[in-house]
Structure formats: C-alpha cells, structure tokens
Amino acid sequence: MAVDFDRDGFIGSLAQASSSLQAAAALGGELGKKGFTRLYFVGCGAPNRSMSIQEYWAQRIATTLEVRRYFPAEFVHQNPAAIDDKTLVILGSHSGTTPETVEAAHFLSDKPCTTVGVTQKGDSPLAVSVTHSLLYGETQAGYYGAFMLTQAFVSAFLKEIEPGWTLHEQIMSSLGVLPNVLADTAIANDARATEEARIYHEDRIMYVLASGPMFSTAYVLGVCVLMEMQWMHVHPVVAAEFFHGPFEVVDETTPMLLLLGEDPSRPEAERVVRFCKKYTERLMIYDSKDLEMKGIDPAVRPVLAPMVLESAVSRIPAHLAVWHNHPLTTRRYMWKTEY
C-alpha cells in the first residue's frame, strides 16, 4: 500500500473546482440579489459536515437570513413548513447518487424554493434534479472541491444579503491558492503522522474533539475516515459538551486527538486541552495556528482552517492503513449490500 502523497495529482484533481470558482461566485451573487430570507443546507456524511462551516459563519453574521442545516432523510420527513419562494436550498452529494439526497431534491421539486446541487458531474441524478448545479468534476478530492465551490457561492450570496459579511474578496483570492496549501500541509505533516500512526496503531478506540466550525474536521476524520475506512471505534465530541459527560472516560490510557482552530469558539477547545493535559499524555494536539497557509489572507484563516487542518490530519489514517493492512478503500457494507 503506497502512502506517498501525490502533490501534482492532488492539485490536478481539483482543477475543475479551481476553474469554476468565479462561476460559482457569480451564481451566488446573482441569487443573493433575489431577496431570499432562508438558506438551508442538506447533505449526508462529509458533504453535510463540510457545509457546517458555511452554516457557522452565516449564522454568526446573519441579521435577516435564517440559516439551517439538515440530513436529507430528516429534512424530508420533517417537511419544514417555512419552505417558500424565498428559500434557497443547497444540496451536496459527492457522487450525485446518494439516495437520501436525491430523494430530498425530488421532494423539493414540488416546492416553490430554489435549489442548488453541489456534486461532480452534470448528468448525475442530483444535478438533473435541481435548479442550478455547482460541478467540481470527477475526483478523489471531492471533499475539498465541494467546499471550494460552496464557499465561493455562499460568500458571494452573503455579500449581497448581509452587510456583516465583508470577507468576500479575501475568500476568493484564498480559495484560488487553497489546493496548493492543502497539498503543502499534507506533505509537511507526513513525518509527524507517520510517527503518530506507529504509536497509536494498536488502539481501536479514539476520541476526536473540536469546537465550532472545526468540528467538521473532527467528524469527517472520526466518522467518514477512521470508522468507515479503518473500522475503528471513534467518537467525535463537541468541545462545548465535553464537560457534560464525555470527560469521564479520560484516563492515562485514552487516546485523544484534539483540534484547535482560529475562530471564536477556540476558547472552548483550549479548555479541553488544559483538562486533558492533566490526565493523559496520550494526546495528539493539532492547532491551525501552527500551519503556514502560504497565500491565505490572514482575515480568512479562521474560515479555511478546518479544511487545511483536515489535510494535515488526513495523513494519520493514510499511515494507519498500512499498519492495519486495511486499505482505505475497503468496505464491509457500503456499496456492497442493500441497506
């Protein structure tokens, strides 16, 4: 199992996302002028958690816009009565075939709202079921590609609606260099991740903690990678809830991965770090402040930090897969059985 990071291949896999940034922003700006009062995000797994970053920042600055995020099945069954012609719904699915997300798009086709699908290809079931599509092309780096286009779209959308959103130009210039930053960060962290995989490869239980928008990284690493791709028992925990139950499991044997960002929730994660340092040395602490992020505008480091830190910690499961003799592509049930 090769674990070398292919820098050129990775950046090339995000070429369509990079070339589509301006078009995504143009669409976001166009729709932002139409007076929408609700912005809903709908998706499963990694797409859902990626959109939680945009949800966090939109909720932080929104004064008139209602912003919510849903899992598709819950969204359809709940059937929010507020959906109207002033509602914009963004639906994400990497393959564009996720059954629950496609069903949600079909469910919305009879509603008066406007829909935007974020996926790889224009002929996918999701893309053909929505009003507009943001397409990042066929790639194994879809998590980042989807984030780039959604962030460009939402940033331009917010610029037209919410006066408190003043970061659009900095977002766009920084998204342009993001693929290089992600690649450089993964390579820079490879030696550390190699050693951490050696130390923790016999552990089958791990806790991943983060606060605010950084929890998207904790969830994707814990659930979408370590649980799904390594079959480990991993529990992502929100730092703001850590002292209301989860902290009782911590002892000197407990492996914990703590993620810190640069957003307003940082004090919540710092409190967890202080506690954990007292009771266990089995800590992996990743702080986005330690990352160079060359070319990223300082004003938007907090917004992009969850993606960049994810690139750093993604090297840990890449090396764990070697120790476990368990390729990241191996599944028991997903795409193999009926469920």
Tab-separated table of N, CA and C in Angstrom, residues 1-6 186 189-190 193-198 201 221 225-226 229-230 232 310-329:
chain	number	residue	atom	x	y	z
A	1	MET	N	0.838	-1.196	0.000
A	1	MET	CA	0.000	0.000	0.000
A	1	MET	C	0.873	1.247	0.000
A	2	ALA	N	0.824	2.002	-1.097
A	2	ALA	CA	1.620	3.226	-1.172
A	2	ALA	C	0.969	4.304	-0.321
A	3	VAL	N	1.774	5.046	0.421
A	3	VAL	CA	1.229	6.113	1.245
A	3	VAL	C	1.860	7.457	0.906
A	4	ASP	N	2.718	7.499	-0.118
A	4	ASP	CA	3.295	8.770	-0.531
A	4	ASP	C	2.186	9.702	-1.001
A	5	PHE	N	2.333	10.981	-0.698
A	5	PHE	CA	1.337	11.961	-1.119
A	5	PHE	C	1.702	12.473	-2.510
A	6	ASP	N	0.790	12.353	-3.441
A	6	ASP	CA	0.993	12.765	-4.835
A	6	ASP	C	0.570	14.231	-4.976
A	186	ALA	N	-0.305	18.728	3.823
A	186	ALA	CA	-0.268	17.263	3.944
A	186	ALA	C	1.171	16.760	3.931
A	189	ASN	N	3.112	17.575	7.134
A	189	ASN	CA	2.728	16.829	8.338
A	189	ASN	C	2.984	15.341	8.215
A	190	ASP	N	3.541	14.914	7.110
A	190	ASP	CA	3.635	13.469	6.871
A	190	ASP	C	4.540	12.767	7.885
A	193	ALA	N	2.685	12.474	11.184
A	193	ALA	CA	1.603	11.498	11.076
A	193	ALA	C	2.143	10.075	11.022
A	194	THR	N	3.263	9.885	10.393
A	194	THR	CA	3.883	8.561	10.336
A	194	THR	C	4.202	8.061	11.742
A	195	GLU	N	4.769	8.941	12.566
A	195	GLU	CA	5.124	8.562	13.942
A	195	GLU	C	3.870	8.327	14.794
A	196	GLU	N	2.841	9.174	14.613
A	196	GLU	CA	1.614	9.002	15.395
A	196	GLU	C	0.894	7.711	15.007
A	197	ALA	N	0.943	7.352	13.746
A	197	ALA	CA	0.345	6.081	13.327
A	197	ALA	C	1.089	4.911	13.970
A	198	ARG	N	2.399	5.022	14.079
A	198	ARG	CA	3.174	3.961	14.740
A	198	ARG	C	2.777	3.841	16.216
A	201	HIS	N	-1.294	2.680	16.482
A	201	HIS	CA	-1.909	1.730	15.551
A	201	HIS	C	-2.597	0.559	16.243
A	221	LEU	N	-12.940	13.198	10.002
A	221	LEU	CA	-11.832	12.296	10.316
A	221	LEU	C	-12.331	11.091	11.107
A	225	VAL	N	-13.704	8.682	7.950
A	225	VAL	CA	-12.420	8.062	7.615
A	225	VAL	C	-12.106	6.914	8.588
A	226	LEU	N	-11.916	7.232	9.876
A	226	LEU	CA	-11.450	6.187	10.797
A	226	LEU	C	-12.509	5.112	11.056
A	229	MET	N	-13.444	3.776	7.061
A	229	MET	CA	-12.347	3.225	6.257
A	229	MET	C	-11.344	2.383	7.044
A	230	GLN	N	-11.390	2.470	8.417
A	230	GLN	CA	-10.486	1.653	9.232
A	230	GLN	C	-11.246	0.839	10.272
A	232	MET	N	-12.508	1.563	13.040
A	232	MET	CA	-12.144	1.867	14.425
A	232	MET	C	-13.359	2.420	15.169
A	310	GLU	N	-7.666	19.521	8.204
A	310	GLU	CA	-8.085	18.183	7.758
A	310	GLU	C	-7.036	17.567	6.848
A	311	SER	N	-6.443	18.408	5.997
A	311	SER	CA	-5.393	17.902	5.112
A	311	SER	C	-4.205	17.391	5.921
A	312	ALA	N	-3.882	18.091	7.009
A	312	ALA	CA	-2.755	17.655	7.857
A	312	ALA	C	-3.066	16.314	8.521
A	313	VAL	N	-4.210	16.224	9.206
A	313	VAL	CA	-4.507	15.001	9.972
A	313	VAL	C	-4.893	13.825	9.069
A	314	SER	N	-5.216	14.101	7.805
A	314	SER	CA	-5.568	13.004	6.892
A	314	SER	C	-4.399	12.060	6.653
A	315	ARG	N	-3.203	12.501	6.973
A	315	ARG	CA	-2.038	11.627	6.786
A	315	ARG	C	-1.970	10.547	7.877
A	316	ILE	N	-2.647	10.772	9.013
A	316	ILE	CA	-2.635	9.746	10.069
A	316	ILE	C	-3.335	8.475	9.579
A	317	PRO	N	-4.595	8.523	9.123
A	317	PRO	CA	-5.220	7.287	8.614
A	317	PRO	C	-4.515	6.715	7.390
A	318	ALA	N	-3.870	7.562	6.606
A	318	ALA	CA	-3.126	7.029	5.453
A	318	ALA	C	-2.038	6.070	5.926
A	319	HIS	N	-1.405	6.389	7.036
A	319	HIS	CA	-0.350	5.507	7.574
A	319	HIS	C	-0.921	4.403	8.453
A	320	LEU	N	-2.040	4.694	9.156
A	320	LEU	CA	-2.692	3.623	9.922
A	320	LEU	C	-3.126	2.480	9.006
A	321	ALA	N	-3.547	2.821	7.802
A	321	ALA	CA	-3.996	1.800	6.849
A	321	ALA	C	-2.890	0.792	6.553
A	322	VAL	N	-1.648	1.256	6.584
A	322	VAL	CA	-0.514	0.357	6.354
A	322	VAL	C	-0.331	-0.561	7.564
A	323	TRP	N	-0.339	0.031	8.756
A	323	TRP	CA	-0.191	-0.771	9.977
A	323	TRP	C	-1.317	-1.795	10.100
A	324	HIS	N	-2.532	-1.382	9.737
A	324	HIS	CA	-3.690	-2.276	9.878
A	324	HIS	C	-3.838	-3.248	8.709
A	325	ASN	N	-2.979	-3.088	7.686
A	325	ASN	CA	-3.137	-3.874	6.450
A	325	ASN	C	-4.578	-3.803	5.962
A	326	HIS	N	-5.099	-2.592	5.953
A	326	HIS	CA	-6.510	-2.346	5.662
A	326	HIS	C	-6.597	-1.110	4.756
A	327	PRO	N	-6.609	-1.290	3.446
A	327	PRO	CA	-6.680	-0.137	2.543
A	327	PRO	C	-7.888	0.751	2.844
A	328	LEU	N	-7.716	2.039	2.640
A	328	LEU	CA	-8.793	2.996	2.924
A	328	LEU	C	-10.006	2.773	2.022
A	329	THR	N	-9.856	2.003	0.977
A	329	THR	CA	-10.968	1.760	0.052
A	329	THR	C	-11.819	0.552	0.438
